[in-house]
Amino acid sequence: MKKNVIITGATGFVGKHLLTFLDPTKYQYTLLTRNPDKLSANPEGFSVVCGDLNDPESLKKAFRDQDILINLAAEVRNQELLEQTNINGTQHLIEAIRSSGIKRVIHLSSVGVVGKGYSSEPLRVNENELPTPQNRYEQTKLRSEELLLEVHKMQVELVVLRPTNVFGEMHPFNALNNLLNHIQSGKTMVYTKQAQVNYLYVGDLCQSIRWFLENEGHPGVFQVGNSIRLIEFYEKIEQKLKVKGKKWAIPYFLIRCVELIGIHKLRAISNRVIYDDSKLKKLMGDYQFGIDEGLDLTIDYFRKKGMLK
């Protein structure tokens, strides 16, 4: 008999991609959404139910007879909704899990909970790093993780995935597209020689979620994502766009001088944090796509949509 899997946040960026990775012949899937109209069509092989993280009774009804929860729902930008969704909503999830048959939870978090978004010195971060979240989003996501530890008391297996900067087709924000257009137009790219960026193609995140869905018995926290030198990332984009841009290496002492007068805009080009995903890769192996193929797919999407010059 197929196990029942319920997915929250299925109409979001990651959720829409995840549906293309799931095989409805292996599991019976139910998508929980506040607004079914956000699904372009009723996905074949997936049931759809209305529910809201802020409506505990709707969750209890939807979770009845479910075996596995994939929780993708979260608030990222709206400061007024961060606590309501990421903290109160998680508490409601736990209440619903308690009254259901759910025995496994795969929860999508963020490396932001670690609070190491920037370091001018080399820093390798793994899952054992003591979290020191810096902003309200990071704080609410960490609190969400802490609350979900309650499910262990209910004999529920918990997997927490902490992705780095996720990119890909249909992303709701334009940071990567802006960078692509910047490079395409021949504008100068600035960097520091040892600066790192941490990117993850959305397909590789979906692959990771599917792996934990299909392979039980591996509870814990797992970082997900690639680290690459910033200059190498620029060069990959140049190669794919078939352009040769101008690149200016800024010395670290200049970054420090600018920081001393309270200007932090150059942090992104001097960051040396590397998020270590070796714990994850020891289990499931390397990513299916990687940054190279992920960039190819994303650039092709932007071009088709007329978003890239």
Tab-separated table of C-alpha atoms in Angstrom:
chain	number	residue	atom	x	y	z
A	1	MET	CA	0.000	0.000	0.000
A	2	LYS	CA	1.306	3.449	-0.900
A	3	LYS	CA	2.108	5.801	1.970
A	4	ASN	CA	0.295	9.130	2.186
A	5	VAL	CA	2.430	12.287	1.881
A	6	ILE	CA	1.113	15.784	2.533
A	7	ILE	CA	3.035	18.833	1.293
A	8	THR	CA	2.646	22.383	2.594
A	9	GLY	CA	3.853	25.323	0.504
A	10	ALA	CA	3.361	23.412	-2.755
A	11	THR	CA	2.406	26.590	-4.640
A	12	GLY	CA	5.676	28.341	-3.764
A	13	PHE	CA	8.927	28.493	-5.708
A	14	VAL	CA	10.412	25.267	-4.336
A	15	GLY	CA	7.029	23.555	-4.172
A	16	LYS	CA	6.251	24.029	-7.859
A	17	HIS	CA	9.620	22.539	-8.794
A	18	LEU	CA	9.300	19.684	-6.314
A	19	LEU	CA	6.095	18.440	-7.948
A	20	THR	CA	8.052	17.677	-11.127
A	21	PHE	CA	10.434	15.458	-9.120
A	22	LEU	CA	7.802	13.344	-7.401
A	23	ASP	CA	6.352	10.099	-8.746
A	24	PRO	CA	2.650	9.719	-7.855
A	25	THR	CA	2.900	5.977	-8.493
A	26	LYS	CA	5.170	5.610	-5.431
A	27	TYR	CA	3.198	7.678	-2.913
A	28	GLN	CA	-0.260	9.171	-2.531
A	29	TYR	CA	0.342	12.923	-2.477
A	30	THR	CA	-1.857	15.656	-1.036
A	31	LEU	CA	-1.056	19.338	-1.548
A	32	LEU	CA	-2.127	21.736	1.205
A	33	THR	CA	-2.725	25.285	-0.014
A	34	ARG	CA	-4.592	28.391	1.072
A	35	ASN	CA	-5.450	29.164	-2.528
A	36	PRO	CA	-5.900	26.288	-5.039
A	37	ASP	CA	-6.046	28.891	-7.849
A	38	LYS	CA	-2.277	29.335	-7.451
A	39	LEU	CA	-1.863	25.897	-8.957
A	40	SER	CA	-1.887	26.444	-12.727
A	41	ALA	CA	-3.779	23.169	-13.039
A	42	ASN	CA	-4.712	20.342	-10.726
A	43	PRO	CA	-1.492	18.308	-10.971
A	44	GLU	CA	-2.140	14.820	-12.246
A	45	GLY	CA	-1.773	12.259	-9.491
A	46	PHE	CA	-1.930	14.855	-6.685
A	47	SER	CA	-4.894	15.604	-4.442
A	48	VAL	CA	-5.437	19.206	-3.324
A	49	VAL	CA	-6.924	20.367	-0.009
A	50	CYS	CA	-7.469	23.852	1.377
A	51	GLY	CA	-5.670	24.668	4.594
A	52	ASP	CA	-3.705	27.351	6.375
A	53	LEU	CA	-0.858	27.210	8.889
A	54	ASN	CA	-2.789	29.765	10.905
A	55	ASP	CA	-5.935	27.619	10.969
A	56	PRO	CA	-5.183	24.674	13.299
A	57	GLU	CA	-8.448	22.883	12.588
A	58	SER	CA	-7.838	22.912	8.837
A	59	LEU	CA	-4.424	21.326	9.461
A	60	LYS	CA	-5.817	18.634	11.741
A	61	LYS	CA	-8.406	17.728	9.133
A	62	ALA	CA	-5.844	17.677	6.303
A	63	PHE	CA	-3.255	15.662	8.278
A	64	ARG	CA	-5.690	12.904	9.169
A	65	ASP	CA	-4.510	9.534	7.756
A	66	GLN	CA	-1.236	11.047	6.485
A	67	ASP	CA	2.089	9.262	7.024
A	68	ILE	CA	4.704	11.834	5.960
A	69	LEU	CA	4.789	15.656	6.034
A	70	ILE	CA	6.987	17.749	3.722
A	71	ASN	CA	6.847	21.268	5.146
A	72	LEU	CA	7.880	23.922	2.631
A	73	ALA	CA	5.606	26.699	3.862
A	74	ALA	CA	7.320	29.781	5.301
A	75	GLU	CA	7.339	33.567	5.221
A	76	VAL	CA	10.535	35.151	3.897
A	77	ARG	CA	10.069	38.884	3.352
A	78	ASN	CA	6.910	40.240	4.990
A	79	GLN	CA	8.109	41.365	8.423
A	80	GLU	CA	4.566	41.515	9.772
A	81	LEU	CA	3.947	37.845	8.955
A	82	LEU	CA	7.288	36.296	9.974
A	83	GLU	CA	6.281	35.360	13.511
A	84	GLN	CA	2.713	34.505	12.581
A	85	THR	CA	3.763	32.062	9.854
A	86	ASN	CA	7.167	30.727	10.895
A	87	ILE	CA	6.538	30.419	14.641
A	88	ASN	CA	2.793	30.289	15.280
A	89	GLY	CA	2.275	28.300	12.091
A	90	THR	CA	4.862	25.728	13.223
A	91	GLN	CA	3.121	25.388	16.581
A	92	HIS	CA	-0.113	24.663	14.731
A	93	LEU	CA	1.684	22.088	12.573
A	94	ILE	CA	2.878	20.298	15.705
A	95	GLU	CA	-0.650	20.242	17.127
A	96	ALA	CA	-1.915	18.715	13.900
A	97	ILE	CA	0.924	16.152	13.792
A	98	ARG	CA	0.080	15.122	17.347
A	99	SER	CA	-3.498	14.242	16.338
A	100	SER	CA	-2.481	12.486	13.111
A	101	GLY	CA	-0.650	9.348	12.031
A	102	ILE	CA	2.351	11.243	10.672
A	103	LYS	CA	5.622	9.514	11.561
A	104	ARG	CA	8.124	11.426	9.410
A	105	VAL	CA	8.634	15.166	8.826
A	106	ILE	CA	10.922	16.768	6.228
A	107	HIS	CA	11.217	20.452	7.085
A	108	LEU	CA	12.719	23.088	4.805
A	109	SER	CA	14.736	25.599	6.824
A	110	SER	CA	17.654	27.835	5.752
A	111	VAL	CA	21.387	28.228	6.451
A	112	GLY	CA	20.342	31.708	7.545
A	113	VAL	CA	19.512	30.257	10.967
A	114	VAL	CA	23.266	29.875	11.589
A	115	GLY	CA	23.676	33.642	11.379
A	116	LYS	CA	26.998	33.468	9.507
A	117	GLY	CA	25.978	35.377	6.418
A	118	TYR	CA	29.294	37.214	6.261
A	119	SER	CA	32.921	36.750	7.272
A	120	SER	CA	35.981	38.479	5.880
A	121	GLU	CA	38.102	35.634	7.296
A	122	PRO	CA	37.918	32.024	6.040
A	123	LEU	CA	35.063	30.234	7.823
A	124	ARG	CA	33.771	26.715	7.167
A	125	VAL	CA	30.360	26.122	8.713
A	126	ASN	CA	28.816	22.707	9.359
A	127	GLU	CA	25.653	21.552	11.095
A	128	ASN	CA	27.332	21.661	14.518
A	129	GLU	CA	27.816	25.445	14.394
A	130	LEU	CA	26.016	27.209	17.248
A	131	PRO	CA	23.253	29.291	15.592
A	132	THR	CA	23.416	33.035	16.183
A	133	PRO	CA	20.666	34.392	13.877
A	134	GLN	CA	21.094	38.067	13.014
A	135	ASN	CA	17.710	39.215	11.715
A	136	ARG	CA	14.067	38.497	12.382
A	137	TYR	CA	13.708	36.073	9.477
A	138	GLU	CA	16.677	33.998	10.667
A	139	GLN	CA	15.400	34.111	14.245
A	140	THR	CA	11.925	32.884	13.324
A	141	LYS	CA	13.313	30.088	11.132
A	142	LEU	CA	15.551	28.913	13.977
A	143	ARG	CA	12.637	29.010	16.400
A	144	SER	CA	10.659	26.933	13.910
A	145	GLU	CA	13.412	24.297	13.945
A	146	GLU	CA	13.519	24.312	17.746
A	147	LEU	CA	9.767	23.873	18.014
A	148	LEU	CA	9.787	20.947	15.594
A	149	LEU	CA	12.159	19.053	17.880
A	150	GLU	CA	8.975	18.404	19.870
A	151	VAL	CA	7.971	15.780	17.318
A	152	HIS	CA	10.786	13.511	18.567
A	153	LYS	CA	8.756	13.070	21.752
A	154	MET	CA	5.966	11.750	19.528
A	155	GLN	CA	8.281	9.151	17.955
A	156	VAL	CA	8.331	11.132	14.716
A	157	GLU	CA	11.458	11.145	12.523
A	158	LEU	CA	12.549	14.714	11.755
A	159	VAL	CA	14.781	15.814	8.862
A	160	VAL	CA	15.730	19.501	8.683
A	161	LEU	CA	17.238	20.758	5.412
A	162	ARG	CA	19.158	24.053	5.435
A	163	PRO	CA	19.711	25.189	1.824
A	164	THR	CA	22.057	27.993	0.822
A	165	ASN	CA	20.988	30.621	-1.778
A	166	VAL	CA	18.511	28.783	-3.984
A	167	PHE	CA	18.198	29.868	-7.611
A	168	GLY	CA	16.343	28.638	-10.646
A	169	GLU	CA	13.428	29.110	-12.981
A	170	MET	CA	10.378	30.973	-11.619
A	171	HIS	CA	12.282	32.461	-8.677
A	172	PRO	CA	10.134	35.278	-7.233
A	173	PHE	CA	13.090	37.637	-6.703
A	174	ASN	CA	15.433	39.004	-9.376
A	175	ALA	CA	18.869	39.096	-7.708
A	176	LEU	CA	20.473	36.522	-10.012
A	177	ASN	CA	18.731	37.901	-13.095
A	178	ASN	CA	20.027	41.362	-12.234
A	179	LEU	CA	23.571	39.995	-12.000
A	180	LEU	CA	23.194	38.204	-15.338
A	181	ASN	CA	22.024	41.399	-17.022
A	182	HIS	CA	24.848	43.337	-15.361
A	183	ILE	CA	27.421	40.949	-16.822
A	184	GLN	CA	25.644	40.731	-20.179
A	185	SER	CA	25.799	44.507	-20.555
A	186	GLY	CA	29.572	44.534	-20.023
A	187	LYS	CA	29.554	46.400	-16.721
A	188	THR	CA	32.456	45.971	-14.318
A	189	MET	CA	32.330	43.070	-11.843
A	190	VAL	CA	34.049	43.690	-8.524
A	191	TYR	CA	35.327	41.005	-6.174
A	192	THR	CA	37.981	40.095	-3.649
A	193	LYS	CA	40.312	37.271	-4.554
A	194	GLN	CA	39.216	34.703	-1.971
A	195	ALA	CA	35.536	35.663	-1.806
A	196	GLN	CA	33.041	32.792	-1.837
A	197	VAL	CA	29.410	32.470	-2.854
A	198	ASN	CA	27.070	29.676	-1.780
A	199	TYR	CA	24.466	28.782	-4.409
A	200	LEU	CA	22.087	25.862	-4.875
A	201	TYR	CA	20.049	25.092	-7.972
A	202	VAL	CA	16.429	24.459	-7.031
A	203	GLY	CA	16.470	21.081	-8.784
A	204	ASP	CA	19.247	19.902	-6.474
A	205	LEU	CA	17.229	20.967	-3.449
A	206	CYS	CA	14.258	19.023	-4.793
A	207	GLN	CA	16.508	16.008	-5.366
A	208	SER	CA	17.562	16.209	-1.701
A	209	ILE	CA	13.957	16.386	-0.495
A	210	ARG	CA	13.025	13.391	-2.654
A	211	TRP	CA	16.024	11.418	-1.340
A	212	PHE	CA	14.927	11.817	2.271
A	213	LEU	CA	11.361	11.029	1.311
A	214	GLU	CA	12.403	7.729	-0.276
A	215	ASN	CA	15.086	6.850	2.314
A	216	GLU	CA	13.821	6.789	5.876
A	217	GLY	CA	15.974	6.312	8.936
A	218	HIS	CA	18.209	9.378	8.518
A	219	PRO	CA	16.969	12.027	10.961
A	220	GLY	CA	18.947	15.183	11.632
A	221	VAL	CA	19.967	18.562	10.278
A	222	PHE	CA	21.598	18.765	6.842
A	223	GLN	CA	23.118	21.720	5.010
A	224	VAL	CA	22.451	21.730	1.269
A	225	GLY	CA	24.351	23.758	-1.319
A	226	ASN	CA	27.511	24.409	-3.286
A	227	SER	CA	30.335	26.799	-2.424
A	228	ILE	CA	32.382	28.395	-5.185
A	229	ARG	CA	34.796	31.314	-5.429
A	230	LEU	CA	33.040	34.481	-6.553
A	231	ILE	CA	35.476	35.063	-9.423
A	232	GLU	CA	34.821	31.516	-10.703
A	233	PHE	CA	31.089	32.151	-10.522
A	234	TYR	CA	31.510	35.326	-12.595
A	235	GLU	CA	33.596	33.417	-15.131
A	236	LYS	CA	31.028	30.640	-15.467
A	237	ILE	CA	28.353	33.232	-16.223
A	238	GLU	CA	30.589	34.989	-18.759
A	239	GLN	CA	31.192	31.685	-20.518
A	240	LYS	CA	27.498	30.838	-20.657
A	241	LEU	CA	26.519	34.330	-21.861
A	242	LYS	CA	29.451	34.351	-24.323
A	243	VAL	CA	30.700	37.722	-23.094
A	244	LYS	CA	33.972	38.929	-21.640
A	245	GLY	CA	33.318	41.505	-18.942
A	246	LYS	CA	35.546	43.767	-16.918
A	247	LYS	CA	36.605	42.476	-13.503
A	248	TRP	CA	38.192	44.533	-10.743
A	249	ALA	CA	39.803	42.852	-7.728
A	250	ILE	CA	39.414	45.055	-4.647
A	251	PRO	CA	42.071	44.612	-1.926
A	252	TYR	CA	40.817	43.487	1.489
A	253	PHE	CA	42.292	46.479	3.281
A	254	LEU	CA	39.944	48.725	1.268
A	255	ILE	CA	36.948	46.618	2.329
A	256	ARG	CA	37.984	46.977	5.967
A	257	CYS	CA	38.390	50.743	5.611
A	258	VAL	CA	34.913	51.061	4.166
A	259	GLU	CA	33.492	48.882	6.956
A	260	LEU	CA	35.049	51.132	9.593
A	261	ILE	CA	32.968	54.091	8.415
A	262	GLY	CA	29.789	52.012	8.545
A	263	ILE	CA	29.383	51.091	4.884
A	264	HIS	CA	28.607	47.391	4.389
A	265	LYS	CA	27.622	47.249	0.720
A	266	LEU	CA	30.860	45.460	-0.222
A	267	ARG	CA	30.288	42.518	2.112
A	268	ALA	CA	28.830	40.337	-0.655
A	269	ILE	CA	32.050	40.563	-2.652
A	270	SER	CA	34.340	39.826	0.289
A	271	ASN	CA	32.442	37.054	2.058
A	272	ARG	CA	34.556	33.960	2.850
A	273	VAL	CA	31.949	31.698	4.496
A	274	ILE	CA	31.749	28.151	3.101
A	275	TYR	CA	28.794	25.991	4.086
A	276	ASP	CA	29.922	22.384	4.393
A	277	ASP	CA	27.453	19.938	2.793
A	278	SER	CA	29.633	16.823	3.201
A	279	LYS	CA	27.223	15.271	5.724
A	280	LEU	CA	24.469	15.283	3.110
A	281	LYS	CA	26.685	14.079	0.266
A	282	LYS	CA	27.911	11.112	2.293
A	283	LEU	CA	24.323	9.890	2.286
A	284	MET	CA	22.998	10.665	-1.179
A	285	GLY	CA	26.097	11.383	-3.277
A	286	ASP	CA	26.624	14.428	-5.462
A	287	TYR	CA	23.901	16.720	-6.761
A	288	GLN	CA	22.044	15.836	-9.928
A	289	PHE	CA	22.554	19.221	-11.621
A	290	GLY	CA	25.174	21.361	-9.887
A	291	ILE	CA	25.770	25.053	-10.475
A	292	ASP	CA	26.810	24.655	-14.136
A	293	GLU	CA	23.694	22.916	-15.393
A	294	GLY	CA	21.526	24.931	-13.027
A	295	LEU	CA	22.823	28.151	-14.583
A	296	ASP	CA	22.203	26.780	-18.091
A	297	LEU	CA	18.569	25.979	-17.266
A	298	THR	CA	17.989	29.269	-15.477
A	299	ILE	CA	19.568	31.400	-18.212
A	300	ASP	CA	17.512	29.588	-20.836
A	301	TYR	CA	14.358	30.315	-18.823
A	302	PHE	CA	15.195	34.019	-18.431
A	303	ARG	CA	15.839	34.310	-22.157
A	304	LYS	CA	12.546	32.668	-23.078
A	305	LYS	CA	10.738	35.042	-20.743
A	306	GLY	CA	12.521	38.071	-22.214
A	307	MET	CA	14.124	38.853	-18.846
A	308	LEU	CA	17.690	38.615	-20.106
A	309	LYS	CA	18.999	40.943	-22.795
